[in-house]
Amino acid sequence: MTALYSRWKSLKTRYKVLVYTLVLFGVFLLALPWMLQKGFEQALLKQGAESVHIERVSVNLFTGRLEIFNLEVEVEKHQYLHLGHLKVNLSWTALFHKKIKIQELAIFDTRIEIDYRPGERIRVAGLSYSLDKKSDKAAMPEEKKDPFSWGLGIQSLELNKAVLELKTPELDKHIEFDKVLLEKAINWQPDDAAKLVFEIQEDKNHLVGNFQMWPFAEKQRLSGDIVVKNLDLSTYRKYLPPEILELSGLVFGDLKLDVVNEGGELKITQKGRFSFQKLAFEQQDLRVAGDLVNWDGDIQALVRKGHAAVKTQGEWHLKDIGVRAQDADIKLGEVHWKNHSQVDVTDGVPKVKTDGELKVSHLAMADKTIALDNRHLNWQGEINVTQSDKSGLEIVLPSNALTAEEFLFKQSGTEAKLQKLDWKGPVNVTLKSSKKADTQTDRQADAKNVDVAKADTPMKVALSDSHIAVTDVAVKANDAKVDVNQLDWQGGLNITQSSQNGLLVSLPSSALVMEHVEFSQPKTEAKLQHLDWKGPVNVTVKSDEKNAESKKAQTPVDIVLTDNRIALTSVGVNADGSKADVSRLNWQGGIQVGISPHPAVQTDGHLDVKQLAAAYQDLSAGLKALDWKGKTQLTVSETPQVKTAGQLAVQSVKLDNTRTKMTVADVANLKTGLAFTAPQAVSLKGLNVKGLKVAASPEYPQPLLSTGDVTIDHANVKNNQAVDVGTVTLQDFYLTLAFNEETKLGQIEALKAALQPQPKTKSEKTEAEQKAEQKAEPNDTAKASQEKAPPFRLQQFDITGDSHVHLTSTGITPPLNQNITIQTWHIGTLDSAQAHEKTPLDIQAAIDRFTKVTAKGDFQPFSPKVNADIKVNIQDMDLYAFSPLIRRSLGYRIQSGSMNMKSDIQIKQDILDADNRLKLVGFEMEADSVPVPSKTKGDGLDKAASDVDKAASDLGKAASAGSMSLALNLLRDGDNNIDLSVPVNGDLSDPGFNIAQVISVAFFNAMKGGSKAMLAMTLQPYGAIYLAAEYAYKKAGEMTLQPVQYQPGLDEWRADMPEYLKKITKLLKDKKSVTLKVCGFYNQSDRDYWVKKGLKGTELEDKLYQLARQRQIQVKTWLVEEGGIESSRLTTCYPSFEDLPDSGVMLSM
């Protein structure tokens, strides 16, 4: 019983639970619509809605039906959502298979507003969602979610009378959906086709579509028709960025569309037509307008990851098209374009290929400075467009044929016309845009308040292997004019256009033939019969915005040729009185031609000219061959100018003055870096002249100078008023100075006359010139006295190599004939503009083999008063060669002796303070039979020179009575030398001479005189040599040694003489204080030898003189080089005749 009671009690409890559950479930069903209504309202309020109202909610859990009536959502008292009626039917049975199947989804009478704020939020139906990714990440940590695996399907979706309000900061759009129907979109039945039908009306725009879809299939597909009518583009302008100012036009289309998506690969096929009518598009600095743009054909497109491709085949028809970009206008009358095209984009880089035929009835292009017009254009060929990277675009026409007629090009001050153009060949167009460059351009534009849209946008057009034939070409540029009858060109062409750099035309390879070319400009004419040219060219046309409004403004045009080969025949140029004619000219190199501000030509290359003749005033130039490598600029203006810089080489060039009959310059070979500006300046750089002769005329047949080699690093002469010379080096220099009786150089005077232009005769002068001369005549003398010497600057002057100065004179008897060898010649900077700067001086010369002359120091040649600090040193100068200089005044000649002199010359502000140390070794003088001419007030001699000549004349008269020998003997020291210290000081206009010092030296040496006998005793064991010589040659007045004996008539000594010279060498080394006189002489046997050879008279005397001189030099050389004796201890003599049995060289101490 107990068990039965427990069981009954358990059943009763279960029945109670079941009843309670059923009651509660019934209550839940009754309250569910209300609960859902409140739940929806609360959920919407939590999502940001301020006010939510739902009229009612209907739910049937058994059928899976849910209905919502009149749902409204408001935020800030504005309605964002109105849902008239929403009906949803779910399939419960599908849920047991983890599938969500919407049997029916219908939305009626609905208005939804979407408010989008980029980067902030999006509000859909009043519900806000933040678009701030940073805040989302900070607020919500990332969680790994499992993928949704339930099936989803819509059996039927219907949208009727729906309105979508789309609002963004840029637009406010109202879109009405009359009907949208989607059927059988079920993802677990992927092979069943879904159906999509829509009809959208937007104002007057009408869009109808009927498609079949397979959205859940492995191979997704959309196929159907779409019709567009009266689609007004202006209604979409609000969707576009604000920089697009205008978008208008009507779109019509009837298209068949098939879209397939398989594994991420999208394929689109279109067939049909569409057109734009009354099209207009405008943004800043760009406007495009057209009456008609029509397409009729097929399009195929392929899109997959990193790759997209489009193929088209059909016809374009354009009518009345206008494009305005910045200040440029392009107009097209009518265009027909039949083509087959293909577009391929890989990794964002596009490629386009098309071929077809293009016909343009009228083409016009213009901007502020450039205008182009073409009546008819016909093109056939192929076009390939490639974007090598995201900043560049390349357009290639591998095959191309163009015909243009009645072509006209204008640019401010420039106009070009041609009657017909035929062109065949490939083309390449490149558009380049750099982000870095754009950024830099933007910064520059901001800094200058210039519109960034006007920044440089490079464009390049390249032609290769092209052929162009042009007839009847005429080009005008201001006052310049060029006419070409026939032009034929083959080669390559590159054209670059940019707003900043202008237009650049480059011909990398070309061959041009021109016939009958003429160029003219005021005062300048040029004609060319025939031209053959091969090589690259660059043409640049720049727009001058600053002077664009000026009527006189000229557009800069530059034509640049590089590595060109040009052959000209029959060229003639006449430019303002200067003429040049060339029978043939060959050029290889670069040429640049410009027209602003004046027509100008610049060259850089290699010029080869044959048979050139030129004339300018009295000067005429001719050459057989000219070779030039360098740069030249010719500017044609009222006064033509020529500028040149480069390397010039000429052969057999001669410059003559036809008026004076002088050959100004005769050059065998010249090479130089030349910079020449005519008529203002001349500049030389790296001048090298070989075989130069200057100033030769019938009166002076011996050139003023000749050189083996002349180098000048630079020399500038500006406006004939300033001279700037760099480092001048003369190698193997030979200067002949022929003094006339007036002590002037005749060659220089004749050269000056030849370089001066011939004065105009009275009949040749204009009336204005004659009046100006008459007015200026009274002041000529005053002006001449006030004129200052032009500024002069010499960087450095050096003489090297085997260089000599030959002095000759007809004013001295016998004539001076002296050769000076220049060993070192260096003069530092001479600058008249820096008068107080010191100029260094270093001169080293040799008058014979052993005489050394040096001068070192500095001086100020351009200071108001003379300043100098110079040290002069003369070593071992044989004095006999200068006898003609003293015998003129004294009637004496120097028989023997050498001079050593050290001078320290100090000049400060015209005050001279010089210390001179003079030493005469073995100095002897003898009376000469030549009468001493009387001295007059000769022109050109200053007061100091006259006083010296008077004193010398008086001294000569005293010397005739024997006092000269006495005076010299009083000055000799114990070694028979004269050693003087002669200070000279005072004002340069009246220098003082300290005669007391000379007297004291003479007195001192007279008191300490000794005898030759004492000297002879000190020469043991060489006294026997002396005594024998004195006995044999009876030279009791001298300490004479045995002479060095020579073969009669020859400069060959006897075989035993070297042994004898070794003894002399030992004597000199043992007796350091002894000096030796080496006196060459000739005797009767020498004279007889050369008489038998046929010599006589002056020729014989000169030969004997040179023979004796050569012998004494040979002995002295042996003692110095073989014996090691200092040359300062050896002096030579004036060669003379001796009545002795053996000829040779006398040695005496």
mmCIF file of C-alpha atoms in Angstrom, residues 5-133:
data_model
loop_
_atom_site.group_PDB
_atom_site.id
_atom_site.type_symbol
_atom_site.label_atom_id
_atom_site.label_comp_id
_atom_site.label_asym_id
_atom_site.label_seq_id
_atom_site.Cartn_x
_atom_site.Cartn_y
_atom_site.Cartn_z
ATOM 1 C CA TYR A 5 0.536 5.522 -2.461
ATOM 2 C CA SER A 6 4.025 6.758 -3.332
ATOM 3 C CA ARG A 7 3.481 5.996 -6.995
ATOM 4 C CA TRP A 8 0.159 7.834 -7.036
ATOM 5 C CA LYS A 9 1.720 10.811 -5.339
ATOM 6 C CA SER A 10 4.532 10.928 -7.952
ATOM 7 C CA LEU A 11 2.041 10.877 -10.862
ATOM 8 C CA LYS A 12 0.048 13.627 -9.289
ATOM 9 C CA THR A 13 3.134 15.800 -9.025
ATOM 10 C CA ARG A 14 3.951 15.262 -12.673
ATOM 11 C CA TYR A 15 0.423 16.184 -13.761
ATOM 12 C CA LYS A 16 0.679 19.372 -11.797
ATOM 13 C CA VAL A 17 3.983 20.256 -13.452
ATOM 14 C CA LEU A 18 2.524 19.546 -16.891
ATOM 15 C CA VAL A 19 -0.554 21.640 -16.238
ATOM 16 C CA TYR A 20 1.528 24.489 -14.943
ATOM 17 C CA THR A 21 3.819 24.246 -17.938
ATOM 18 C CA LEU A 22 0.950 24.290 -20.402
ATOM 19 C CA VAL A 23 -0.585 27.268 -18.654
ATOM 20 C CA LEU A 24 2.685 29.116 -18.695
ATOM 21 C CA PHE A 25 3.281 28.243 -22.386
ATOM 22 C CA GLY A 26 -0.183 29.540 -23.229
ATOM 23 C CA VAL A 27 0.531 32.724 -21.365
ATOM 24 C CA PHE A 28 3.902 32.962 -23.250
ATOM 25 C CA LEU A 29 2.182 32.578 -26.608
ATOM 26 C CA LEU A 30 -0.319 35.230 -25.692
ATOM 27 C CA ALA A 31 2.400 37.581 -24.446
ATOM 28 C CA LEU A 32 4.979 36.799 -27.173
ATOM 29 C CA PRO A 33 3.832 39.466 -29.711
ATOM 30 C CA TRP A 34 3.855 42.059 -26.962
ATOM 31 C CA MET A 35 7.218 40.843 -25.704
ATOM 32 C CA LEU A 36 8.690 40.909 -29.209
ATOM 33 C CA GLN A 37 7.275 44.398 -29.786
ATOM 34 C CA LYS A 38 8.821 45.662 -26.556
ATOM 35 C CA GLY A 39 12.015 43.747 -27.222
ATOM 36 C CA PHE A 40 12.380 45.306 -30.692
ATOM 37 C CA GLU A 41 11.682 48.734 -29.237
ATOM 38 C CA GLN A 42 14.205 48.315 -26.417
ATOM 39 C CA ALA A 43 16.822 46.885 -28.793
ATOM 40 C CA LEU A 44 16.436 49.842 -31.142
ATOM 41 C CA LEU A 45 16.540 52.294 -28.264
ATOM 42 C CA LYS A 46 19.756 50.712 -26.987
ATOM 43 C CA GLN A 47 21.284 51.091 -30.484
ATOM 44 C CA GLY A 48 20.818 54.848 -30.339
ATOM 45 C CA ALA A 49 17.238 55.486 -31.388
ATOM 46 C CA GLU A 50 15.503 58.193 -29.345
ATOM 47 C CA SER A 51 11.985 57.169 -30.259
ATOM 48 C CA VAL A 52 10.715 53.779 -31.529
ATOM 49 C CA HIS A 53 7.118 53.039 -32.364
ATOM 50 C CA ILE A 54 5.642 49.721 -33.558
ATOM 51 C CA GLU A 55 1.925 49.536 -34.232
ATOM 52 C CA ARG A 56 1.768 45.789 -33.712
ATOM 53 C CA VAL A 57 3.658 42.529 -34.087
ATOM 54 C CA SER A 58 2.103 39.268 -35.219
ATOM 55 C CA VAL A 59 3.772 35.919 -34.594
ATOM 56 C CA ASN A 60 2.779 32.341 -35.437
ATOM 57 C CA LEU A 61 5.348 29.954 -34.045
ATOM 58 C CA PHE A 62 3.680 26.944 -35.597
ATOM 59 C CA THR A 63 3.857 28.321 -39.170
ATOM 60 C CA GLY A 64 7.036 30.358 -38.683
ATOM 61 C CA ARG A 65 5.347 33.645 -39.641
ATOM 62 C CA LEU A 66 6.402 37.052 -38.314
ATOM 63 C CA GLU A 67 4.784 40.346 -39.253
ATOM 64 C CA ILE A 68 5.634 43.891 -38.174
ATOM 65 C CA PHE A 69 3.312 46.780 -38.932
ATOM 66 C CA ASN A 70 4.223 50.475 -39.071
ATOM 67 C CA LEU A 71 7.688 50.484 -37.508
ATOM 68 C CA GLU A 72 9.024 54.041 -37.069
ATOM 69 C CA VAL A 73 12.400 55.144 -35.708
ATOM 70 C CA GLU A 74 13.246 58.743 -34.814
ATOM 71 C CA VAL A 75 16.513 60.369 -33.749
ATOM 72 C CA GLU A 76 16.628 64.027 -32.763
ATOM 73 C CA LYS A 77 12.943 64.323 -33.747
ATOM 74 C CA HIS A 78 13.788 63.171 -37.281
ATOM 75 C CA GLN A 79 12.357 60.012 -38.785
ATOM 76 C CA TYR A 80 15.030 57.705 -40.146
ATOM 77 C CA LEU A 81 12.900 54.591 -40.729
ATOM 78 C CA HIS A 82 9.326 53.919 -41.721
ATOM 79 C CA LEU A 83 8.462 50.283 -42.324
ATOM 80 C CA GLY A 84 4.869 49.983 -43.488
ATOM 81 C CA HIS A 85 4.622 46.208 -43.524
ATOM 82 C CA LEU A 86 7.241 43.493 -43.069
ATOM 83 C CA LYS A 87 6.244 39.879 -43.561
ATOM 84 C CA VAL A 88 8.587 36.966 -42.971
ATOM 85 C CA ASN A 89 7.758 33.247 -43.266
ATOM 86 C CA LEU A 90 10.360 30.805 -42.007
ATOM 87 C CA SER A 91 10.501 27.023 -42.624
ATOM 88 C CA TRP A 92 10.764 25.288 -39.182
ATOM 89 C CA THR A 93 11.587 21.968 -40.740
ATOM 90 C CA ALA A 94 14.687 23.444 -42.377
ATOM 91 C CA LEU A 95 15.980 24.470 -38.945
ATOM 92 C CA PHE A 96 16.302 20.832 -37.927
ATOM 93 C CA HIS A 97 18.721 20.502 -40.858
ATOM 94 C CA LYS A 98 20.700 23.586 -39.761
ATOM 95 C CA LYS A 99 19.219 25.610 -42.593
ATOM 96 C CA ILE A 100 17.521 28.979 -42.501
ATOM 97 C CA LYS A 101 14.976 29.148 -45.268
ATOM 98 C CA ILE A 102 12.885 32.245 -45.731
ATOM 99 C CA GLN A 103 9.818 31.116 -47.540
ATOM 100 C CA GLU A 104 8.676 34.637 -48.045
ATOM 101 C CA LEU A 105 10.170 38.066 -47.304
ATOM 102 C CA ALA A 106 8.032 40.982 -48.350
ATOM 103 C CA ILE A 107 8.560 44.675 -47.604
ATOM 104 C CA PHE A 108 5.870 47.173 -48.494
ATOM 105 C CA ASP A 109 5.657 50.959 -48.279
ATOM 106 C CA THR A 110 9.083 51.471 -46.749
ATOM 107 C CA ARG A 111 11.324 54.498 -46.341
ATOM 108 C CA ILE A 112 14.884 54.078 -45.074
ATOM 109 C CA GLU A 113 17.344 56.927 -44.491
ATOM 110 C CA ILE A 114 21.109 56.341 -44.442
ATOM 111 C CA ASP A 115 23.383 59.088 -43.049
ATOM 112 C CA TYR A 116 27.059 58.462 -43.793
ATOM 113 C CA ARG A 117 29.971 60.428 -42.249
ATOM 114 C CA PRO A 118 33.305 59.070 -43.549
ATOM 115 C CA GLY A 119 35.744 58.178 -40.801
ATOM 116 C CA GLU A 120 33.167 58.908 -38.045
ATOM 117 C CA ARG A 121 29.954 56.862 -38.230
ATOM 118 C CA ILE A 122 27.180 55.516 -40.393
ATOM 119 C CA ARG A 123 23.565 55.806 -39.297
ATOM 120 C CA VAL A 124 21.176 53.309 -40.941
ATOM 121 C CA ALA A 125 17.487 53.656 -40.074
ATOM 122 C CA GLY A 126 18.482 55.750 -37.052
ATOM 123 C CA LEU A 127 20.980 53.223 -35.714
ATOM 124 C CA SER A 128 24.554 54.503 -35.431
ATOM 125 C CA TYR A 129 27.689 52.457 -35.998
ATOM 126 C CA SER A 130 31.129 53.888 -35.253
ATOM 127 C CA LEU A 131 33.711 53.881 -38.080
ATOM 128 C CA ASP A 132 36.599 54.756 -35.767
ATOM 129 C CA LYS A 133 38.718 51.605 -36.014
#
